[in-house]
Amino acid sequence: GILYGCEREADSLFAVVDSSYNALKKLTANSKKPKANIDKITGSVWYVPGGRSTIGQMLTDAGADYPWADDEHSGSVALPFEAVLERAGECDVWLLRYSGQQPLTRQQLLGEHRGYNQFRSFRKGRVYGCNVEQSLFYEESPFRPDLLLSDFIRILHPDALPQHELRYYHLIE
């Protein structure tokens, strides 16, 4: 806002987002915390957001029990598949981002790595994907983290935001 002489408007927009985010965060403050896993293996490495990363913190703010919440990294942590399975294998929900022309299916996901069927969330059908080519995930979420937080809360605590329609993440069939 300063660069364009719109500091007042920028401050106003920030205040709206900040207020919305903090109000959403309070919705799950006293809720049971479902365990949530995020992303998927790329090649031979699974990059999980560190506990101090934006996504790691956002999962905590959404009322998730995030397996890497105590990790001190502010970026991604590169792990082998087995380390993720050991720590997140019993997660209630799995959230992943992918890039594709079509919606990802559980069968396609399993075709990418047979080991995914060892995850409780996969077996229970609680896998949600965000197709970054078909959504505005990267374009919007840095400026409107409250919109992404709404998706996380709706998935993790469906009763907390029953009217919210998922914007980025959708159940993988």
Coordinates of C-alpha atoms in Angstrom, one line a residue:
G1 CA 0.0 0.0 0.0
I2 CA 2.9 2.4 0.7
L3 CA 4.3 2.0 -2.7
Y4 CA 1.1 3.0 -4.4
G5 CA -0.1 5.6 -1.9
C6 CA -2.8 3.3 -0.7
E7 CA -1.6 2.6 2.9
R8 CA -5.0 3.2 4.5
E9 CA -6.7 0.8 2.1
A10 CA -4.0 -1.8 2.6
D11 CA -4.3 -1.5 6.4
S12 CA -8.0 -1.9 6.1
L13 CA -7.8 -5.0 4.0
F14 CA -5.2 -6.5 6.3
A15 CA -7.4 -5.8 9.3
V16 CA -10.3 -7.7 7.7
V17 CA -8.2 -10.7 7.0
D18 CA -6.5 -10.7 10.4
S19 CA -9.9 -10.4 12.2
S20 CA -11.4 -13.2 10.0
Y21 CA -8.4 -15.5 10.6
N22 CA -8.4 -15.0 14.4
A23 CA -12.2 -15.5 14.6
L24 CA -11.8 -18.8 12.7
K25 CA -8.9 -19.9 14.9
K26 CA -11.1 -19.5 18.0
L27 CA -13.7 -21.9 16.6
T28 CA -11.5 -24.9 17.3
A29 CA -9.6 -23.7 20.3
N30 CA -11.4 -26.2 22.6
S31 CA -12.2 -28.9 20.1
K32 CA -10.8 -32.4 19.9
K33 CA -7.8 -32.3 17.7
P34 CA -7.9 -34.8 14.8
K35 CA -4.4 -35.9 13.5
A36 CA -3.7 -34.5 10.1
N37 CA -1.0 -35.5 7.6
I38 CA -0.1 -33.3 4.6
D39 CA 1.3 -33.6 1.1
K40 CA 2.8 -36.7 -0.5
I41 CA 6.0 -38.3 -1.7
T42 CA 7.9 -36.7 -4.5
G43 CA 10.4 -39.1 -6.0
S44 CA 12.0 -40.7 -3.0
V45 CA 11.3 -37.8 -0.6
W46 CA 8.3 -36.6 1.3
Y47 CA 8.5 -32.9 2.1
V48 CA 6.4 -32.1 5.2
P49 CA 6.0 -28.5 6.4
G50 CA 8.0 -27.8 9.5
G51 CA 6.1 -26.9 12.6
R52 CA 7.1 -23.3 12.3
S53 CA 6.2 -23.0 8.6
T54 CA 3.1 -21.2 7.5
I55 CA 1.2 -24.4 6.7
G56 CA 2.4 -26.2 9.8
Q57 CA 1.2 -23.3 12.0
M58 CA -2.1 -23.0 10.0
L59 CA -2.9 -26.7 10.7
T60 CA -2.3 -26.1 14.4
D61 CA -4.5 -23.0 14.2
A62 CA -7.2 -25.1 12.5
G63 CA -7.3 -27.4 15.5
A64 CA -5.2 -30.2 14.1
D65 CA -2.9 -32.5 15.9
Y66 CA -0.1 -32.1 13.4
P67 CA 2.7 -34.7 13.8
W68 CA 5.4 -32.2 13.1
A69 CA 4.0 -29.3 15.2
D70 CA 7.0 -29.5 17.5
D71 CA 9.5 -29.3 14.7
E72 CA 11.5 -26.1 14.7
H73 CA 11.8 -25.7 10.9
S74 CA 10.1 -22.8 9.2
G75 CA 10.4 -24.5 5.8
S76 CA 9.9 -28.1 4.6
V77 CA 11.5 -31.1 6.1
A78 CA 12.7 -33.8 3.7
L79 CA 11.8 -37.3 5.0
P80 CA 11.8 -40.8 3.6
F81 CA 8.4 -42.5 3.2
E82 CA 8.9 -44.8 6.2
A83 CA 9.5 -41.8 8.5
V84 CA 6.2 -40.2 7.5
L85 CA 4.4 -43.5 7.8
E86 CA 5.7 -44.1 11.3
R87 CA 4.7 -40.7 12.5
A88 CA 1.6 -40.0 10.5
G89 CA 0.3 -43.5 9.6
E90 CA -2.6 -43.2 12.0
C91 CA -3.7 -39.7 11.0
D92 CA -7.4 -39.1 10.7
V93 CA -7.2 -36.9 7.7
W94 CA -4.7 -36.5 4.9
L95 CA -4.4 -33.2 3.0
L96 CA -2.4 -33.1 -0.2
R97 CA -1.6 -30.8 -3.0
Y98 CA -1.2 -32.0 -6.6
S99 CA -1.1 -30.7 -10.1
G100 CA -3.2 -32.2 -12.8
Q101 CA -5.7 -31.6 -15.6
Q102 CA -8.2 -34.0 -14.0
P103 CA -9.3 -34.6 -10.3
L104 CA -7.0 -37.1 -8.7
T105 CA -8.6 -40.4 -7.6
R106 CA -7.6 -42.7 -4.8
Q107 CA -6.7 -45.4 -7.3
Q108 CA -4.3 -43.0 -9.1
L109 CA -2.8 -42.0 -5.8
L110 CA -2.2 -45.7 -5.0
G111 CA -0.7 -46.1 -8.4
E112 CA 1.9 -43.4 -7.5
H113 CA 2.9 -45.3 -4.4
R114 CA 1.5 -48.6 -3.2
G115 CA 2.5 -47.7 0.4
Y116 CA -0.2 -45.1 0.7
N117 CA -2.7 -47.9 1.5
Q118 CA -0.9 -48.2 4.8
F119 CA -2.2 -44.8 6.0
R120 CA -5.3 -45.0 8.1
S121 CA -6.7 -41.8 6.4
F122 CA -6.3 -43.5 3.0
R123 CA -8.1 -46.7 4.1
K124 CA -10.9 -44.7 5.7
G125 CA -11.4 -42.5 2.6
R126 CA -10.4 -39.3 4.4
V127 CA -8.0 -37.9 1.8
Y128 CA -8.5 -34.4 0.5
G129 CA -6.7 -33.0 -2.4
C130 CA -6.0 -29.5 -3.7
N131 CA -5.4 -29.4 -7.4
V132 CA -3.2 -26.3 -7.7
E133 CA -3.8 -26.1 -11.5
Q134 CA -7.6 -26.0 -11.1
S135 CA -7.7 -23.6 -8.0
L136 CA -6.2 -20.3 -7.1
F137 CA -4.4 -21.8 -4.1
Y138 CA -1.0 -20.2 -4.7
E139 CA -2.6 -16.9 -6.0
E140 CA -5.0 -16.4 -3.1
S141 CA -3.8 -18.1 0.1
P142 CA -0.7 -15.9 0.7
F143 CA -3.0 -12.9 0.8
R144 CA -6.2 -14.6 2.2
P145 CA -4.9 -17.2 4.7
D146 CA -8.4 -17.1 6.3
L147 CA -9.9 -18.7 3.2
L148 CA -7.4 -21.6 3.4
L149 CA -7.9 -21.9 7.2
S150 CA -11.7 -22.2 6.5
D151 CA -11.1 -25.2 4.3
F152 CA -8.8 -26.8 7.0
I153 CA -11.4 -26.2 9.7
R154 CA -14.3 -27.5 7.6
I155 CA -12.4 -30.7 6.8
L156 CA -11.0 -31.3 10.4
H157 CA -14.1 -30.0 12.3
P158 CA -17.1 -30.3 9.9
D159 CA -19.6 -29.1 12.6
A160 CA -17.6 -25.9 13.2
L161 CA -18.3 -24.5 9.7
P162 CA -21.2 -26.4 8.4
Q163 CA -22.1 -23.9 5.7
H164 CA -18.6 -23.5 4.3
E165 CA -18.1 -24.9 0.8
L166 CA -14.6 -26.1 0.3
R167 CA -12.6 -23.7 -1.9
Y168 CA -9.2 -25.4 -2.4
Y169 CA -9.4 -28.9 -1.0
H170 CA -11.9 -31.6 -2.1
L171 CA -12.5 -35.2 -1.1
I172 CA -10.6 -37.5 -3.3
E173 CA -12.9 -40.2 -4.6

